mmCIF file with all atom_site columns, C-alpha atoms in Angstrom:
data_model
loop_
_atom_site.group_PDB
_atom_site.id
_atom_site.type_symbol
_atom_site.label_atom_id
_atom_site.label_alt_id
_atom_site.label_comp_id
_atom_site.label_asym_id
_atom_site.label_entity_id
_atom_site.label_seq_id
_atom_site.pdbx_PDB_ins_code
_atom_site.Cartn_x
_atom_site.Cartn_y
_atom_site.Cartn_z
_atom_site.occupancy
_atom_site.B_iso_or_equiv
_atom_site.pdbx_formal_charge
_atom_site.auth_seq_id
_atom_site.auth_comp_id
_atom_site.auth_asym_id
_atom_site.auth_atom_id
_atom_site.pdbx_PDB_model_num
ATOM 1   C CA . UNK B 1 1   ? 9.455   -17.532 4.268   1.00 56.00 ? 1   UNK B CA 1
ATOM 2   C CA . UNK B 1 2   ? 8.594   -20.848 2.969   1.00 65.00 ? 2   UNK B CA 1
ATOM 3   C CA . UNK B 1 3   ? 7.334   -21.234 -0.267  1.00 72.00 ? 3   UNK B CA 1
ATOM 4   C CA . UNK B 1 4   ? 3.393   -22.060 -0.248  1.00 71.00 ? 4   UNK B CA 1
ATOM 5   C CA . UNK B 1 5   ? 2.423   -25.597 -0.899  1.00 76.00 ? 5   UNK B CA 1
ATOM 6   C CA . UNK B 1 6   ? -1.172  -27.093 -1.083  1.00 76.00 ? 6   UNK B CA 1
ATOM 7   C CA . UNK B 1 7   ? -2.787  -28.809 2.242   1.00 77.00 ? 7   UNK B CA 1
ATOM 8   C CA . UNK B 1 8   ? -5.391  -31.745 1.762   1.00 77.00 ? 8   UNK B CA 1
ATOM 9   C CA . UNK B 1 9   ? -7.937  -30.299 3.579   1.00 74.00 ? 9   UNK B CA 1
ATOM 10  C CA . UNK B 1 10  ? -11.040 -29.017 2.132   1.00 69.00 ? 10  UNK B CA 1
ATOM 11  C CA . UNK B 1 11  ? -10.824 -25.230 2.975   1.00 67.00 ? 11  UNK B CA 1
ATOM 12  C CA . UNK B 1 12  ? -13.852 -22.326 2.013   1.00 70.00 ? 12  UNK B CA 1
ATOM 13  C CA . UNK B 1 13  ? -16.350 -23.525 -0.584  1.00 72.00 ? 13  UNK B CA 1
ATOM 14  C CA . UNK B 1 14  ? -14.808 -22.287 -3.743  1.00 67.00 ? 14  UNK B CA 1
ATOM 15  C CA . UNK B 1 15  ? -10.838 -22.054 -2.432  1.00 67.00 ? 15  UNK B CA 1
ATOM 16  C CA . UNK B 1 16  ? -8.326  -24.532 -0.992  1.00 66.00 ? 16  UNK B CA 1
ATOM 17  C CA . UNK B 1 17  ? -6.224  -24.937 2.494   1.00 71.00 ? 17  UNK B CA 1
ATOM 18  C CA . UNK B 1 18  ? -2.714  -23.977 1.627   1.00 68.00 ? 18  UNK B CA 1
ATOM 19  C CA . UNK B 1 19  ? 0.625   -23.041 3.404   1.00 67.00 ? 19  UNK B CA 1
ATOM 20  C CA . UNK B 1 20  ? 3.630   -21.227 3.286   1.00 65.00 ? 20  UNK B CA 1
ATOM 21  C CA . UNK B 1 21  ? 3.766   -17.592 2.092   1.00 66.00 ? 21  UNK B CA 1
ATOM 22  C CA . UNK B 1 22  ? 3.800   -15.727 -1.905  1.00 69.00 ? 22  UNK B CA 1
ATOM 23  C CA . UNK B 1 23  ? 4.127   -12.390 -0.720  1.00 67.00 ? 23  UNK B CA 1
ATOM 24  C CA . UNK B 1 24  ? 7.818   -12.848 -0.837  1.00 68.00 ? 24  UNK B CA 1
ATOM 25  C CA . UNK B 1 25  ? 7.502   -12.699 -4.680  1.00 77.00 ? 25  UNK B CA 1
ATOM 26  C CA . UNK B 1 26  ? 4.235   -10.101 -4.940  1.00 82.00 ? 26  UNK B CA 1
ATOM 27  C CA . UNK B 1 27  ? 4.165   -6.803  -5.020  1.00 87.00 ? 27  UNK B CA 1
ATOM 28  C CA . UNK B 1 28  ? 1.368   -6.061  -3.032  1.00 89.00 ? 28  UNK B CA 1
ATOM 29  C CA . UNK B 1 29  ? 0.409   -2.554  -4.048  1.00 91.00 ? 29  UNK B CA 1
ATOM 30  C CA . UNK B 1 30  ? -2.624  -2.013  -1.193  1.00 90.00 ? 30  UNK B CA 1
ATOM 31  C CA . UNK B 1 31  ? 0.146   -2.599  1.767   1.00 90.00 ? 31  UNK B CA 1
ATOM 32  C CA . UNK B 1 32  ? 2.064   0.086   0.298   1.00 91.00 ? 32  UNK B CA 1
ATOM 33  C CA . UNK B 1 33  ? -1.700  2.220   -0.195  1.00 91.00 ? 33  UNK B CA 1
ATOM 34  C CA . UNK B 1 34  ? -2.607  1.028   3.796   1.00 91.00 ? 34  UNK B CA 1
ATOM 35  C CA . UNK B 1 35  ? 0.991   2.618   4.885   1.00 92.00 ? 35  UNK B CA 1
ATOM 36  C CA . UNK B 1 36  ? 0.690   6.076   3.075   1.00 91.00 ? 36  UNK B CA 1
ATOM 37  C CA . UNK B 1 37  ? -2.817  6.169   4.007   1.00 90.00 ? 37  UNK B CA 1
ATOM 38  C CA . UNK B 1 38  ? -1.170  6.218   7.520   1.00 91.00 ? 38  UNK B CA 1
ATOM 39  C CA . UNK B 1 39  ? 1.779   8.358   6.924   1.00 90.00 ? 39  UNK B CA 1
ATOM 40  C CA . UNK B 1 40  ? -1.178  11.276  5.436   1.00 88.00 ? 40  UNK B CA 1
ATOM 41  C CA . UNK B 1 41  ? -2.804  10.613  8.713   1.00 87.00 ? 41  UNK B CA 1
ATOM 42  C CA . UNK B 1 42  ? 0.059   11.687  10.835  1.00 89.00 ? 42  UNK B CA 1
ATOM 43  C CA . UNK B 1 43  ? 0.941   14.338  8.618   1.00 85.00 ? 43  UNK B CA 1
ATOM 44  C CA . UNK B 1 44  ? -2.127  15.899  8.743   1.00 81.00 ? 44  UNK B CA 1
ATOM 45  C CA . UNK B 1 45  ? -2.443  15.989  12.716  1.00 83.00 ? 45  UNK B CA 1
ATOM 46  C CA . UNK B 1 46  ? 1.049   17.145  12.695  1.00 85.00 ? 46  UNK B CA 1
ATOM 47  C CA . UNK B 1 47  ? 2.561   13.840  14.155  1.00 90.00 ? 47  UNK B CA 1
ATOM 48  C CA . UNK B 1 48  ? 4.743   12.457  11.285  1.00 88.00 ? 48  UNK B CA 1
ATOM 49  C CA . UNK B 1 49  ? 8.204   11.978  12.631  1.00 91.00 ? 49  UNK B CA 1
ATOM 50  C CA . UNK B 1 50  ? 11.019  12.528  10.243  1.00 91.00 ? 50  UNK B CA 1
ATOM 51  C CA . UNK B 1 51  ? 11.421  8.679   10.132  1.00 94.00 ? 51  UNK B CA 1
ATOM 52  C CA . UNK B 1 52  ? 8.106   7.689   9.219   1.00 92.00 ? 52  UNK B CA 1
ATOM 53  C CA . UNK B 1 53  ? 8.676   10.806  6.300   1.00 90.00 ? 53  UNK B CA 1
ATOM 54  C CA . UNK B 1 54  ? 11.114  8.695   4.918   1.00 92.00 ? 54  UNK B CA 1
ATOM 55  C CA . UNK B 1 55  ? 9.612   5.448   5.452   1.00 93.00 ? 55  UNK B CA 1
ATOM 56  C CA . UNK B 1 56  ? 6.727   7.643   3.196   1.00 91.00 ? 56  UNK B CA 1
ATOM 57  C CA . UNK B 1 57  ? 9.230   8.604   0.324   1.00 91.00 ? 57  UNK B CA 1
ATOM 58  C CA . UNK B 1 58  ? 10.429  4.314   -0.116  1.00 92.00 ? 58  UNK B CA 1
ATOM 59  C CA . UNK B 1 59  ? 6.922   3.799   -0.198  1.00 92.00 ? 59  UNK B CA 1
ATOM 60  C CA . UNK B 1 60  ? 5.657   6.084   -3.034  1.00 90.00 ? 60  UNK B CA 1
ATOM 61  C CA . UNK B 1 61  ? 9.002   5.268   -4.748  1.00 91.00 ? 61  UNK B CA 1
ATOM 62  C CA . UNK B 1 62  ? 7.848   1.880   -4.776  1.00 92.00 ? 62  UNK B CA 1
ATOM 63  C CA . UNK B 1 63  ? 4.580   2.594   -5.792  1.00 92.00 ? 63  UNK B CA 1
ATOM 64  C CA . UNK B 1 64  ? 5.898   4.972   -8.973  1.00 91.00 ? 64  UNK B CA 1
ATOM 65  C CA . UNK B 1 65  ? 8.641   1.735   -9.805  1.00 93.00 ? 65  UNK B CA 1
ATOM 66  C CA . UNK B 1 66  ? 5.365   -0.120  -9.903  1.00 92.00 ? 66  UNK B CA 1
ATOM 67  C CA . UNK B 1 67  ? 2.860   1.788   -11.432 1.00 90.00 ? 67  UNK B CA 1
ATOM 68  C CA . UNK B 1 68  ? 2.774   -0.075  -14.164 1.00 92.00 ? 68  UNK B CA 1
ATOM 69  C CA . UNK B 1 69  ? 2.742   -3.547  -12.817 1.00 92.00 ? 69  UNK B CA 1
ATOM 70  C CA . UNK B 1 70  ? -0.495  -5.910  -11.680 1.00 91.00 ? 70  UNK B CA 1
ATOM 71  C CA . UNK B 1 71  ? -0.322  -6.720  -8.077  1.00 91.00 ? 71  UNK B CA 1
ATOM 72  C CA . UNK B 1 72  ? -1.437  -10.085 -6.331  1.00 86.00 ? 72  UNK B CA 1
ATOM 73  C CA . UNK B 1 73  ? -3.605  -7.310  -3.377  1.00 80.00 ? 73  UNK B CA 1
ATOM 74  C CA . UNK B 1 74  ? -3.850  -8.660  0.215   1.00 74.00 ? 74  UNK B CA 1
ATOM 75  C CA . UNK B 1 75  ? -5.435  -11.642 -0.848  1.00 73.00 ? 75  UNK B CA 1
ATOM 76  C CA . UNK B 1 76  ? -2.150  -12.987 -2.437  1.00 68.00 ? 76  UNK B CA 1
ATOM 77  C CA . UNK B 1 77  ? -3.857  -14.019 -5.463  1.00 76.00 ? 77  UNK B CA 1
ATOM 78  C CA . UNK B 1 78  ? -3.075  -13.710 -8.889  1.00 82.00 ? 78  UNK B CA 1
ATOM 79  C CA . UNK B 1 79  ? -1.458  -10.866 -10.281 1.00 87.00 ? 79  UNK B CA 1
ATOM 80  C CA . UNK B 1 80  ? -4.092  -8.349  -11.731 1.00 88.00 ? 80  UNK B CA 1
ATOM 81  C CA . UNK B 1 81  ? -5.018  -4.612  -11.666 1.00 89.00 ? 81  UNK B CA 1
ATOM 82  C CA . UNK B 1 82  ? -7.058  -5.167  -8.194  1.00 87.00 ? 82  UNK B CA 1
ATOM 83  C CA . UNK B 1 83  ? -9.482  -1.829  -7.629  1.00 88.00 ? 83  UNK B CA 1
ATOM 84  C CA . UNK B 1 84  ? -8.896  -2.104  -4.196  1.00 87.00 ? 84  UNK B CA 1
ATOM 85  C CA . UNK B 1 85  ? -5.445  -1.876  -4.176  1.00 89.00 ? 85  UNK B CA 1
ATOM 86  C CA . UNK B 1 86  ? -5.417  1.478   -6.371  1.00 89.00 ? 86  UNK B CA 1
ATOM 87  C CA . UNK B 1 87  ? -8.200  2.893   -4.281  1.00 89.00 ? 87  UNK B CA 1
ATOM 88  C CA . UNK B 1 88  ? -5.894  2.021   -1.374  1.00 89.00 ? 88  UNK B CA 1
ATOM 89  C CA . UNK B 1 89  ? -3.056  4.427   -2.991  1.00 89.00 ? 89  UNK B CA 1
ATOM 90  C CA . UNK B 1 90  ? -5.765  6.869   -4.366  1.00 88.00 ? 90  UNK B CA 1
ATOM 91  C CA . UNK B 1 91  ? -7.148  7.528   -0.815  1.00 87.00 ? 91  UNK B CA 1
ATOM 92  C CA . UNK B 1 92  ? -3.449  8.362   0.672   1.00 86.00 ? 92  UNK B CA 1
ATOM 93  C CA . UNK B 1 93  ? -2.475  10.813  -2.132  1.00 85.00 ? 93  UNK B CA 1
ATOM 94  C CA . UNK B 1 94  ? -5.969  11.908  -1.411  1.00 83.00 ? 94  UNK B CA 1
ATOM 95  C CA . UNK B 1 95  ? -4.718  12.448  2.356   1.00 76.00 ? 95  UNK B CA 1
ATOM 96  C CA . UNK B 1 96  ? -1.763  14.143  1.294   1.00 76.00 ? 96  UNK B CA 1
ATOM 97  C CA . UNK B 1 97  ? -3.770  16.553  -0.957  1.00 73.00 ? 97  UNK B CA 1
ATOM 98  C CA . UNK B 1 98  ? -5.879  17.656  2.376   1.00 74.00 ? 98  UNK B CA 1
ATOM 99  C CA . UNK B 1 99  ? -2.808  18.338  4.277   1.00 72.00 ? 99  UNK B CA 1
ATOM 100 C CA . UNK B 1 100 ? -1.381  20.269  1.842   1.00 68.00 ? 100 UNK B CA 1
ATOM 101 C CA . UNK B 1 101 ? -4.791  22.146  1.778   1.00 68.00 ? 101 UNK B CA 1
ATOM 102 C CA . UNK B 1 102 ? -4.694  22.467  5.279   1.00 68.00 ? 102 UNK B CA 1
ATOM 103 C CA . UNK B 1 103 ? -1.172  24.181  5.276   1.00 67.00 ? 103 UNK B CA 1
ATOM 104 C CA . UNK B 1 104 ? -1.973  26.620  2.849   1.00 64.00 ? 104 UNK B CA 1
ATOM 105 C CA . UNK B 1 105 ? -5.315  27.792  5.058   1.00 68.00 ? 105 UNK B CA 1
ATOM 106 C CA . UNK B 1 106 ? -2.589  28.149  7.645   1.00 65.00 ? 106 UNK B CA 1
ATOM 107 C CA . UNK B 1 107 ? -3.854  26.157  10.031  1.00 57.00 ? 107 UNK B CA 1
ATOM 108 C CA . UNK B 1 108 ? -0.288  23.593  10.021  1.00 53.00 ? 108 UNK B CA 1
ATOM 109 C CA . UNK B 1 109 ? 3.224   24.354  9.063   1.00 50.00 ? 109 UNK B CA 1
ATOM 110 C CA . UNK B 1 110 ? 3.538   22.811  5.604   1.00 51.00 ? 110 UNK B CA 1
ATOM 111 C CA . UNK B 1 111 ? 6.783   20.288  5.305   1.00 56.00 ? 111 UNK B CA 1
ATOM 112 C CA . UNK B 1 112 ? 7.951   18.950  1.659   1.00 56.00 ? 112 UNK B CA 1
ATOM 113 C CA . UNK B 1 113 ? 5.755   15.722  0.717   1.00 55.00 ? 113 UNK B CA 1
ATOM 114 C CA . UNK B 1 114 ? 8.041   13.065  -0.032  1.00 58.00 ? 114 UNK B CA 1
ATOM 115 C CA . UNK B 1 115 ? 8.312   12.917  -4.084  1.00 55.00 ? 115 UNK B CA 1
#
């Protein structure tokens, strides 16, 4: 991706026109929070493949690697400890906590969350 590089227009009152791409060089934590959020989903409605289960275990690996690092959010801005972006991985292991729920009332057959 090219690297992002200022534009001279004028852009939205209080930001600037740019180009290129920085997510190349972000950890974006919410992406990560959007996917797992997704992955719960399926799991819970008995539709996650064994694919997107391991898809599911690089994500929350990369989210544990992480844990301790700022993120630059969707936004691409700076890096910072964005709420969003933890809500975003809050809500999933939320997700994951119903289905587990909803195995033990026996209403799904319960399959190993990835780590």
């Amino acid at each position: 991706m090219p690297r992002e590089r200022r534009l001279p227009l004028t852009g939205n009152p209080g930001g600037s026109d740019r180009i290129g791409h920085k997510a190349a060089e972000q950890f974006q934590r919410d992406a990560f929070g959007e996917a797992l959020q997704l992955f719960a989903a399926a799991a819970y409605h008995g539709t996650l493949t064994s694919e997107a289960e391991r898809a599911a275990a690089v994500a929350v690996d990369a989210v544990e690697r992480n844990r301790m690092r700022p993120d630059a959010g969707l936004w691409e801005l700076d890096d910072r400890w964005w709420t969003q972006s933890r809500l975003s991985v809050v809500c999933a292991a939320c997700g994951a906590w119903r289905r587990r729920c909803r195995a033990a009332r026996g209403r799904a057959v319960p399959r190993p969350l990835p780590r």
